[in-house]
């Protein structure tokens, strides 16, 4: 599994309330991580807080320090691309568009998009939700074409398409070369999905892989080895499908550097076995 052993990307998730995005990436770079998935929140990295000059300076710093941003990622709880409140759906689309422009300005090639949220108690009709999601993504894809950006739609348990089978059915109706999947193995573990088989089914539809540990009884993004995710089988499936994207360590922790470093080391040991 030498391809996987070459390196991993990292998520700034655990740093977003305490560091700027640049400071977080500098810290993770000391662990040998690069190709970052950067959370987009005020104070960490936020479109409206960065002028054109600010963006130019930040992009220059990234280039000079060899830091690569793979994607920008808006937190799922703040937005909803399938909201029945049209003003809120419109705001969500507009913020994604501003984030896509920021990604382009910083040299990042993609944004991660959570495909809306629905109530688990009493959701609206599935056909209505699907129509809204299709319309929202179609608007984002027009911008993606103009900016030469990719959209990674994340497999996420709070969305109307929480499994790989549901994701494939939906995306087959909205096929586009710039629309790919961010496959999150701990999210998949929580919804009871067999990740190795799902990765094989999804194949080249996966644009980014999110790695962390979790269980089927608790939705978590823990250090590798602290849950029930079978990483040896996952990495085997990833190599079988010749995955060419970035494997992002998305560890959510109060001691992120320690847990990111331990997770990267554990995965590299698995990868070279």
PDB file of C-alpha atoms in Angstrom:
ATOM      1  CA  UNK A   1       0.000   0.000   0.000  1.00  0.00           C
ATOM      2  CA  UNK A   2       2.816   2.384  -0.774  1.00  0.00           C
ATOM      3  CA  UNK A   3       0.534   5.000  -2.350  1.00  0.00           C
ATOM      4  CA  UNK A   4      -1.263   5.647   0.930  1.00  0.00           C
ATOM      5  CA  UNK A   5       1.981   5.581   2.900  1.00  0.00           C
ATOM      6  CA  UNK A   6       3.320   8.608   1.031  1.00  0.00           C
ATOM      7  CA  UNK A   7       1.331  11.083   3.091  1.00  0.00           C
ATOM      8  CA  UNK A   8      -1.974  12.444   4.324  1.00  0.00           C
ATOM      9  CA  UNK A   9      -3.901  15.666   4.322  1.00  0.00           C
ATOM     10  CA  UNK A  10      -5.291  17.213   7.486  1.00  0.00           C
ATOM     11  CA  UNK A  11      -8.452  19.001   8.574  1.00  0.00           C
ATOM     12  CA  UNK A  12      -8.301  22.218  10.599  1.00  0.00           C
ATOM     13  CA  UNK A  13     -11.537  21.234  12.404  1.00  0.00           C
ATOM     14  CA  UNK A  14      -9.988  20.948  15.885  1.00  0.00           C
ATOM     15  CA  UNK A  15      -8.224  24.302  15.533  1.00  0.00           C
ATOM     16  CA  UNK A  16     -11.057  26.491  14.250  1.00  0.00           C
ATOM     17  CA  UNK A  17     -11.946  28.157  17.588  1.00  0.00           C
ATOM     18  CA  UNK A  18      -8.372  28.793  18.732  1.00  0.00           C
ATOM     19  CA  UNK A  19      -6.186  29.485  15.665  1.00  0.00           C
ATOM     20  CA  UNK A  20      -6.314  31.142  12.306  1.00  0.00           C
ATOM     21  CA  UNK A  21      -6.322  28.718   9.404  1.00  0.00           C
ATOM     22  CA  UNK A  22      -2.735  29.604   8.552  1.00  0.00           C
ATOM     23  CA  UNK A  23      -1.553  28.996  12.118  1.00  0.00           C
ATOM     24  CA  UNK A  24      -3.362  25.644  12.199  1.00  0.00           C
ATOM     25  CA  UNK A  25      -1.853  24.524   8.904  1.00  0.00           C
ATOM     26  CA  UNK A  26       1.620  25.529  10.057  1.00  0.00           C
ATOM     27  CA  UNK A  27       1.186  23.373  13.170  1.00  0.00           C
ATOM     28  CA  UNK A  28      -0.024  20.374  11.188  1.00  0.00           C
ATOM     29  CA  UNK A  29       2.717  20.780   8.620  1.00  0.00           C
ATOM     30  CA  UNK A  30       5.234  19.968  11.374  1.00  0.00           C
ATOM     31  CA  UNK A  31       3.631  16.496  11.495  1.00  0.00           C
ATOM     32  CA  UNK A  32       4.246  15.971   7.787  1.00  0.00           C
ATOM     33  CA  UNK A  33       0.627  16.721   6.827  1.00  0.00           C
ATOM     34  CA  UNK A  34      -0.309  18.869   3.843  1.00  0.00           C
ATOM     35  CA  UNK A  35      -3.181  19.252   1.334  1.00  0.00           C
ATOM     36  CA  UNK A  36      -5.491  20.663   3.986  1.00  0.00           C
ATOM     37  CA  UNK A  37      -9.265  20.710   4.282  1.00  0.00           C
ATOM     38  CA  UNK A  38      -9.816  24.099   5.927  1.00  0.00           C
ATOM     39  CA  UNK A  39     -12.907  24.955   7.957  1.00  0.00           C
ATOM     40  CA  UNK A  40     -14.568  28.236   7.018  1.00  0.00           C
ATOM     41  CA  UNK A  41     -15.706  30.107  10.149  1.00  0.00           C
ATOM     42  CA  UNK A  42     -15.235  33.712  11.316  1.00  0.00           C
ATOM     43  CA  UNK A  43     -11.874  34.284  12.960  1.00  0.00           C
ATOM     44  CA  UNK A  44     -10.364  31.166  11.403  1.00  0.00           C
ATOM     45  CA  UNK A  45     -11.003  31.752   7.712  1.00  0.00           C
ATOM     46  CA  UNK A  46     -14.010  33.733   6.513  1.00  0.00           C
ATOM     47  CA  UNK A  47     -14.703  35.277   3.080  1.00  0.00           C
ATOM     48  CA  UNK A  48     -16.104  38.580   4.361  1.00  0.00           C
ATOM     49  CA  UNK A  49     -13.110  39.160   6.641  1.00  0.00           C
ATOM     50  CA  UNK A  50     -10.549  38.966   3.838  1.00  0.00           C
ATOM     51  CA  UNK A  51     -10.078  41.792   1.350  1.00  0.00           C
ATOM     52  CA  UNK A  52      -8.504  41.226  -2.054  1.00  0.00           C
ATOM     53  CA  UNK A  53      -5.176  42.370  -0.582  1.00  0.00           C
ATOM     54  CA  UNK A  54      -5.556  40.014   2.399  1.00  0.00           C
ATOM     55  CA  UNK A  55      -6.224  37.111   0.077  1.00  0.00           C
ATOM     56  CA  UNK A  56      -3.203  37.917  -2.029  1.00  0.00           C
ATOM     57  CA  UNK A  57      -0.936  38.049   1.037  1.00  0.00           C
ATOM     58  CA  UNK A  58      -2.330  34.772   2.406  1.00  0.00           C
ATOM     59  CA  UNK A  59      -1.958  33.037  -0.955  1.00  0.00           C
ATOM     60  CA  UNK A  60       1.637  34.269  -1.135  1.00  0.00           C
ATOM     61  CA  UNK A  61       2.370  32.917   2.351  1.00  0.00           C
ATOM     62  CA  UNK A  62       0.937  29.552   1.401  1.00  0.00           C
ATOM     63  CA  UNK A  63       3.075  29.333  -1.716  1.00  0.00           C
ATOM     64  CA  UNK A  64       6.284  30.439   0.002  1.00  0.00           C
ATOM     65  CA  UNK A  65       5.805  27.947   2.858  1.00  0.00           C
ATOM     66  CA  UNK A  66       4.778  25.042   0.647  1.00  0.00           C
ATOM     67  CA  UNK A  67       1.340  24.792   2.262  1.00  0.00           C
ATOM     68  CA  UNK A  68      -1.373  23.397   0.006  1.00  0.00           C
ATOM     69  CA  UNK A  69      -5.093  23.862   0.618  1.00  0.00           C
ATOM     70  CA  UNK A  70      -7.011  20.985  -0.914  1.00  0.00           C
ATOM     71  CA  UNK A  71     -10.508  22.246  -0.061  1.00  0.00           C
ATOM     72  CA  UNK A  72     -12.573  24.669   1.998  1.00  0.00           C
ATOM     73  CA  UNK A  73     -15.330  23.321   4.215  1.00  0.00           C
ATOM     74  CA  UNK A  74     -18.305  25.140   5.790  1.00  0.00           C
ATOM     75  CA  UNK A  75     -19.625  23.575   9.056  1.00  0.00           C
ATOM     76  CA  UNK A  76     -22.770  21.557   8.484  1.00  0.00           C
ATOM     77  CA  UNK A  77     -24.875  23.041  11.293  1.00  0.00           C
ATOM     78  CA  UNK A  78     -24.734  26.597   9.948  1.00  0.00           C
ATOM     79  CA  UNK A  79     -26.244  26.001   6.500  1.00  0.00           C
ATOM     80  CA  UNK A  80     -28.943  24.026   4.767  1.00  0.00           C
ATOM     81  CA  UNK A  81     -29.140  23.555   0.998  1.00  0.00           C
ATOM     82  CA  UNK A  82     -32.554  21.841   1.319  1.00  0.00           C
ATOM     83  CA  UNK A  83     -34.202  24.290   3.710  1.00  0.00           C
ATOM     84  CA  UNK A  84     -37.889  24.891   3.052  1.00  0.00           C
ATOM     85  CA  UNK A  85     -37.281  28.499   4.090  1.00  0.00           C
ATOM     86  CA  UNK A  86     -36.213  29.932   0.754  1.00  0.00           C
ATOM     87  CA  UNK A  87     -34.356  32.892   2.261  1.00  0.00           C
ATOM     88  CA  UNK A  88     -32.177  30.534   4.313  1.00  0.00           C
ATOM     89  CA  UNK A  89     -31.522  28.232   1.355  1.00  0.00           C
ATOM     90  CA  UNK A  90     -30.595  31.298  -0.715  1.00  0.00           C
ATOM     91  CA  UNK A  91     -28.187  32.471   1.980  1.00  0.00           C
ATOM     92  CA  UNK A  92     -26.626  28.988   2.100  1.00  0.00           C
ATOM     93  CA  UNK A  93     -26.081  28.943  -1.664  1.00  0.00           C
ATOM     94  CA  UNK A  94     -24.627  32.468  -1.647  1.00  0.00           C
ATOM     95  CA  UNK A  95     -22.205  31.646   1.170  1.00  0.00           C
ATOM     96  CA  UNK A  96     -21.016  28.545  -0.663  1.00  0.00           C
ATOM     97  CA  UNK A  97     -20.457  30.690  -3.750  1.00  0.00           C
ATOM     98  CA  UNK A  98     -18.394  33.207  -1.749  1.00  0.00           C
ATOM     99  CA  UNK A  99     -16.433  30.313  -0.294  1.00  0.00           C
ATOM    100  CA  UNK A 100     -15.773  28.913  -3.767  1.00  0.00           C
ATOM    101  CA  UNK A 101     -14.379  32.280  -4.836  1.00  0.00           C
ATOM    102  CA  UNK A 102     -12.160  32.338  -1.740  1.00  0.00           C
ATOM    103  CA  UNK A 103     -10.940  28.836  -2.546  1.00  0.00           C
ATOM    104  CA  UNK A 104     -10.005  29.946  -6.049  1.00  0.00           C
ATOM    105  CA  UNK A 105      -8.190  33.021  -4.685  1.00  0.00           C
ATOM    106  CA  UNK A 106      -6.127  30.815  -2.332  1.00  0.00           C
ATOM    107  CA  UNK A 107      -5.267  28.205  -4.934  1.00  0.00           C
ATOM    108  CA  UNK A 108      -7.587  25.512  -3.576  1.00  0.00           C
ATOM    109  CA  UNK A 109      -9.329  23.323  -6.099  1.00  0.00           C
ATOM    110  CA  UNK A 110     -12.492  22.316  -4.249  1.00  0.00           C
ATOM    111  CA  UNK A 111     -15.120  22.947  -1.613  1.00  0.00           C
ATOM    112  CA  UNK A 112     -16.737  20.309   0.584  1.00  0.00           C
ATOM    113  CA  UNK A 113     -20.537  20.554   0.556  1.00  0.00           C
ATOM    114  CA  UNK A 114     -22.851  18.911   3.075  1.00  0.00           C
ATOM    115  CA  UNK A 115     -26.024  18.136   1.078  1.00  0.00           C
ATOM    116  CA  UNK A 116     -28.543  19.753   3.391  1.00  0.00           C
ATOM    117  CA  UNK A 117     -30.132  18.680   6.652  1.00  0.00           C
ATOM    118  CA  UNK A 118     -33.516  17.126   7.391  1.00  0.00           C
ATOM    119  CA  UNK A 119     -35.299  16.237  10.617  1.00  0.00           C
ATOM    120  CA  UNK A 120     -35.024  12.596  11.654  1.00  0.00           C
ATOM    121  CA  UNK A 121     -38.361  12.949  13.472  1.00  0.00           C
ATOM    122  CA  UNK A 122     -40.631  14.247  10.711  1.00  0.00           C
ATOM    123  CA  UNK A 123     -38.844  15.089   7.453  1.00  0.00           C
ATOM    124  CA  UNK A 124     -40.599  16.682   4.483  1.00  0.00           C
ATOM    125  CA  UNK A 125     -41.438  14.489   1.466  1.00  0.00           C
ATOM    126  CA  UNK A 126     -38.302  13.035  -0.087  1.00  0.00           C
ATOM    127  CA  UNK A 127     -39.209  14.230  -3.584  1.00  0.00           C
ATOM    128  CA  UNK A 128     -39.416  17.839  -2.354  1.00  0.00           C
ATOM    129  CA  UNK A 129     -36.046  17.604  -0.628  1.00  0.00           C
ATOM    130  CA  UNK A 130     -34.426  16.022  -3.681  1.00  0.00           C
ATOM    131  CA  UNK A 131     -35.747  18.812  -5.903  1.00  0.00           C
ATOM    132  CA  UNK A 132     -34.316  21.500  -3.612  1.00  0.00           C
ATOM    133  CA  UNK A 133     -30.934  19.769  -3.353  1.00  0.00           C
ATOM    134  CA  UNK A 134     -30.724  19.279  -7.103  1.00  0.00           C
ATOM    135  CA  UNK A 135     -31.496  22.951  -7.686  1.00  0.00           C
ATOM    136  CA  UNK A 136     -28.965  24.116  -5.060  1.00  0.00           C
ATOM    137  CA  UNK A 137     -26.165  21.958  -6.447  1.00  0.00           C
ATOM    138  CA  UNK A 138     -26.977  22.938 -10.034  1.00  0.00           C
ATOM    139  CA  UNK A 139     -26.472  26.596  -9.064  1.00  0.00           C
ATOM    140  CA  UNK A 140     -23.153  25.765  -7.382  1.00  0.00           C
ATOM    141  CA  UNK A 141     -22.001  23.726 -10.373  1.00  0.00           C
ATOM    142  CA  UNK A 142     -22.434  26.704 -12.682  1.00  0.00           C
ATOM    143  CA  UNK A 143     -20.030  28.622 -10.438  1.00  0.00           C
ATOM    144  CA  UNK A 144     -17.699  25.615 -10.218  1.00  0.00           C
ATOM    145  CA  UNK A 145     -17.432  25.559 -14.003  1.00  0.00           C
ATOM    146  CA  UNK A 146     -16.568  29.254 -14.115  1.00  0.00           C
ATOM    147  CA  UNK A 147     -13.966  29.022 -11.336  1.00  0.00           C
ATOM    148  CA  UNK A 148     -12.657  25.572 -12.323  1.00  0.00           C
ATOM    149  CA  UNK A 149     -13.548  24.216  -8.872  1.00  0.00           C
ATOM    150  CA  UNK A 150     -14.667  20.763  -7.777  1.00  0.00           C
ATOM    151  CA  UNK A 151     -17.539  20.129  -5.387  1.00  0.00           C
ATOM    152  CA  UNK A 152     -17.077  17.274  -2.915  1.00  0.00           C
ATOM    153  CA  UNK A 153     -20.510  16.241  -1.610  1.00  0.00           C
ATOM    154  CA  UNK A 154     -19.971  14.730   1.827  1.00  0.00           C
ATOM    155  CA  UNK A 155     -21.502  11.525   3.091  1.00  0.00           C
ATOM    156  CA  UNK A 156     -23.039  12.778   6.354  1.00  0.00           C
ATOM    157  CA  UNK A 157     -25.580  11.187   8.755  1.00  0.00           C
ATOM    158  CA  UNK A 158     -27.803  14.268   9.139  1.00  0.00           C
ATOM    159  CA  UNK A 159     -28.514  14.671   5.428  1.00  0.00           C
ATOM    160  CA  UNK A 160     -31.227  13.271   3.149  1.00  0.00           C
ATOM    161  CA  UNK A 161     -28.603  11.069   1.404  1.00  0.00           C
ATOM    162  CA  UNK A 162     -26.594   9.591   4.329  1.00  0.00           C
ATOM    163  CA  UNK A 163     -25.383   6.365   2.671  1.00  0.00           C
ATOM    164  CA  UNK A 164     -23.307   5.600  -0.400  1.00  0.00           C
ATOM    165  CA  UNK A 165     -26.239   3.897  -2.144  1.00  0.00           C
ATOM    166  CA  UNK A 166     -28.481   6.929  -1.610  1.00  0.00           C
ATOM    167  CA  UNK A 167     -25.648   9.210  -2.705  1.00  0.00           C
ATOM    168  CA  UNK A 168     -25.081   7.252  -5.922  1.00  0.00           C
ATOM    169  CA  UNK A 169     -28.767   7.243  -6.827  1.00  0.00           C
ATOM    170  CA  UNK A 170     -28.927  10.987  -6.344  1.00  0.00           C
ATOM    171  CA  UNK A 171     -25.686  11.794  -8.187  1.00  0.00           C
ATOM    172  CA  UNK A 172     -26.606   9.555 -11.106  1.00  0.00           C
ATOM    173  CA  UNK A 173     -29.387  12.060 -11.756  1.00  0.00           C
ATOM    174  CA  UNK A 174     -26.984  14.994 -11.603  1.00  0.00           C
ATOM    175  CA  UNK A 175     -23.872  13.606 -13.252  1.00  0.00           C
ATOM    176  CA  UNK A 176     -21.122  16.196 -13.670  1.00  0.00           C
ATOM    177  CA  UNK A 177     -17.341  15.868 -13.888  1.00  0.00           C
ATOM    178  CA  UNK A 178     -16.888  18.461 -11.135  1.00  0.00           C
ATOM    179  CA  UNK A 179     -19.313  16.798  -8.714  1.00  0.00           C
ATOM    180  CA  UNK A 180     -17.592  14.121  -6.605  1.00  0.00           C
ATOM    181  CA  UNK A 181     -18.003  12.524  -3.189  1.00  0.00           C
ATOM    182  CA  UNK A 182     -16.204  13.266   0.083  1.00  0.00           C
ATOM    183  CA  UNK A 183     -16.421   9.832   1.691  1.00  0.00           C
ATOM    184  CA  UNK A 184     -16.161  10.020   5.487  1.00  0.00           C
ATOM    185  CA  UNK A 185     -15.437   6.607   7.019  1.00  0.00           C
ATOM    186  CA  UNK A 186     -16.545   7.475  10.578  1.00  0.00           C
ATOM    187  CA  UNK A 187     -19.808   8.958   9.267  1.00  0.00           C
ATOM    188  CA  UNK A 188     -20.309   5.739   7.307  1.00  0.00           C
ATOM    189  CA  UNK A 189     -19.532   3.638  10.391  1.00  0.00           C
ATOM    190  CA  UNK A 190     -22.164   5.529  12.378  1.00  0.00           C
ATOM    191  CA  UNK A 191     -24.906   4.879   9.792  1.00  0.00           C
ATOM    192  CA  UNK A 192     -23.967   1.183   9.689  1.00  0.00           C
ATOM    193  CA  UNK A 193     -22.357   1.083   6.268  1.00  0.00           C
ATOM    194  CA  UNK A 194     -19.585  -1.340   5.312  1.00  0.00           C
ATOM    195  CA  UNK A 195     -16.913   1.103   4.187  1.00  0.00           C
ATOM    196  CA  UNK A 196     -14.593  -1.139   2.104  1.00  0.00           C
ATOM    197  CA  UNK A 197     -17.455  -2.395  -0.083  1.00  0.00           C
ATOM    198  CA  UNK A 198     -18.881   1.121  -0.354  1.00  0.00           C
ATOM    199  CA  UNK A 199     -15.508   2.496  -1.477  1.00  0.00           C
ATOM    200  CA  UNK A 200     -15.325  -0.186  -4.146  1.00  0.00           C
ATOM    201  CA  UNK A 201     -18.870   0.630  -5.343  1.00  0.00           C
ATOM    202  CA  UNK A 202     -18.219   4.362  -5.436  1.00  0.00           C
ATOM    203  CA  UNK A 203     -14.890   3.926  -7.223  1.00  0.00           C
ATOM    204  CA  UNK A 204     -13.754   7.007  -9.105  1.00  0.00           C
ATOM    205  CA  UNK A 205     -16.750   8.982  -7.871  1.00  0.00           C
ATOM    206  CA  UNK A 206     -14.798   9.600  -4.631  1.00  0.00           C
ATOM    207  CA  UNK A 207     -12.856  12.851  -4.785  1.00  0.00           C
ATOM    208  CA  UNK A 208     -11.718  13.054  -1.147  1.00  0.00           C
ATOM    209  CA  UNK A 209     -11.523  10.559   1.712  1.00  0.00           C
ATOM    210  CA  UNK A 210     -12.032  11.637   5.349  1.00  0.00           C
ATOM    211  CA  UNK A 211     -10.317   9.391   7.897  1.00  0.00           C
ATOM    212  CA  UNK A 212     -11.076   9.210  11.625  1.00  0.00           C
ATOM    213  CA  UNK A 213     -12.330   6.569  14.031  1.00  0.00           C
ATOM    214  CA  UNK A 214     -15.801   6.090  15.453  1.00  0.00           C
ATOM    215  CA  UNK A 215     -18.412   3.486  16.312  1.00  0.00           C
ATOM    216  CA  UNK A 216     -21.923   2.488  15.279  1.00  0.00           C
ATOM    217  CA  UNK A 217     -23.364   3.670  18.593  1.00  0.00           C
ATOM    218  CA  UNK A 218     -21.614   7.068  18.851  1.00  0.00           C
ATOM    219  CA  UNK A 219     -21.033   9.620  16.099  1.00  0.00           C
ATOM    220  CA  UNK A 220     -17.420  10.641  16.645  1.00  0.00           C
ATOM    221  CA  UNK A 221     -14.229  11.557  14.774  1.00  0.00           C
ATOM    222  CA  UNK A 222     -11.624  10.045  17.065  1.00  0.00           C
ATOM    223  CA  UNK A 223      -7.963   9.139  16.898  1.00  0.00           C
ATOM    224  CA  UNK A 224      -7.313   6.027  14.809  1.00  0.00           C
ATOM    225  CA  UNK A 225      -7.537   2.961  17.040  1.00  0.00           C
ATOM    226  CA  UNK A 226     -10.139   4.402  19.435  1.00  0.00           C
ATOM    227  CA  UNK A 227     -13.182   3.060  17.578  1.00  0.00           C
ATOM    228  CA  UNK A 228     -14.429   0.218  15.399  1.00  0.00           C
ATOM    229  CA  UNK A 229     -13.472   1.441  11.900  1.00  0.00           C
ATOM    230  CA  UNK A 230     -11.457  -1.257  10.057  1.00  0.00           C
ATOM    231  CA  UNK A 231      -8.712   0.846   8.514  1.00  0.00           C
ATOM    232  CA  UNK A 232      -6.722  -2.072   7.112  1.00  0.00           C
ATOM    233  CA  UNK A 233      -9.662  -3.125   4.938  1.00  0.00           C
ATOM    234  CA  UNK A 234     -10.425   0.487   4.027  1.00  0.00           C
ATOM    235  CA  UNK A 235      -6.883   1.209   2.849  1.00  0.00           C
ATOM    236  CA  UNK A 236      -6.874  -2.036   0.883  1.00  0.00           C
ATOM    237  CA  UNK A 237     -10.086  -0.967  -0.894  1.00  0.00           C
ATOM    238  CA  UNK A 238      -8.684   2.512  -1.526  1.00  0.00           C
ATOM    239  CA  UNK A 239      -5.654   1.056  -3.261  1.00  0.00           C
ATOM    240  CA  UNK A 240      -7.714  -1.450  -5.234  1.00  0.00           C
ATOM    241  CA  UNK A 241      -9.793   1.386  -6.673  1.00  0.00           C
ATOM    242  CA  UNK A 242      -6.638   3.396  -7.497  1.00  0.00           C
ATOM    243  CA  UNK A 243      -7.909   6.388  -5.549  1.00  0.00           C
ATOM    244  CA  UNK A 244      -5.949   9.466  -6.644  1.00  0.00           C
ATOM    245  CA  UNK A 245      -7.414  12.090  -4.300  1.00  0.00           C
ATOM    246  CA  UNK A 246      -6.378  13.220  -0.834  1.00  0.00           C
ATOM    247  CA  UNK A 247      -6.892  11.180   2.336  1.00  0.00           C
ATOM    248  CA  UNK A 248      -7.702  13.836   4.951  1.00  0.00           C
ATOM    249  CA  UNK A 249      -7.218  13.109   8.651  1.00  0.00           C
ATOM    250  CA  UNK A 250     -10.335  14.693  10.176  1.00  0.00           C
ATOM    251  CA  UNK A 251      -9.667  14.085  13.856  1.00  0.00           C
ATOM    252  CA  UNK A 252     -11.800  16.118  16.271  1.00  0.00           C
ATOM    253  CA  UNK A 253      -9.888  16.341  19.524  1.00  0.00           C
ATOM    254  CA  UNK A 254      -8.898  18.621  22.398  1.00  0.00           C
ATOM    255  CA  UNK A 255      -5.294  17.510  21.807  1.00  0.00           C
ATOM    256  CA  UNK A 256      -5.245  17.573  18.003  1.00  0.00           C
ATOM    257  CA  UNK A 257      -1.514  17.510  17.309  1.00  0.00           C
ATOM    258  CA  UNK A 258      -0.970  14.456  19.489  1.00  0.00           C
ATOM    259  CA  UNK A 259      -3.946  12.605  18.029  1.00  0.00           C
ATOM    260  CA  UNK A 260      -3.257  13.612  14.431  1.00  0.00           C
ATOM    261  CA  UNK A 261       0.352  12.486  14.732  1.00  0.00           C
ATOM    262  CA  UNK A 262      -0.613   9.166  16.312  1.00  0.00           C
ATOM    263  CA  UNK A 263      -3.307   8.591  13.671  1.00  0.00           C
ATOM    264  CA  UNK A 264      -0.937   9.296  10.776  1.00  0.00           C
ATOM    265  CA  UNK A 265       1.660   6.939  12.268  1.00  0.00           C
ATOM    266  CA  UNK A 266      -0.919   4.180  12.774  1.00  0.00           C
ATOM    267  CA  UNK A 267      -2.240   4.486   9.233  1.00  0.00           C
ATOM    268  CA  UNK A 268       1.246   4.440   7.745  1.00  0.00           C
ATOM    269  CA  UNK A 269       2.043   1.258   9.694  1.00  0.00           C
ATOM    270  CA  UNK A 270      -1.104  -0.327   8.289  1.00  0.00           C
ATOM    271  CA  UNK A 271      -0.301   0.903   4.799  1.00  0.00           C
ATOM    272  CA  UNK A 272       3.156  -0.670   4.616  1.00  0.00           C
ATOM    273  CA  UNK A 273       2.095  -4.064   6.018  1.00  0.00           C
TER     274      UNK A 273
END
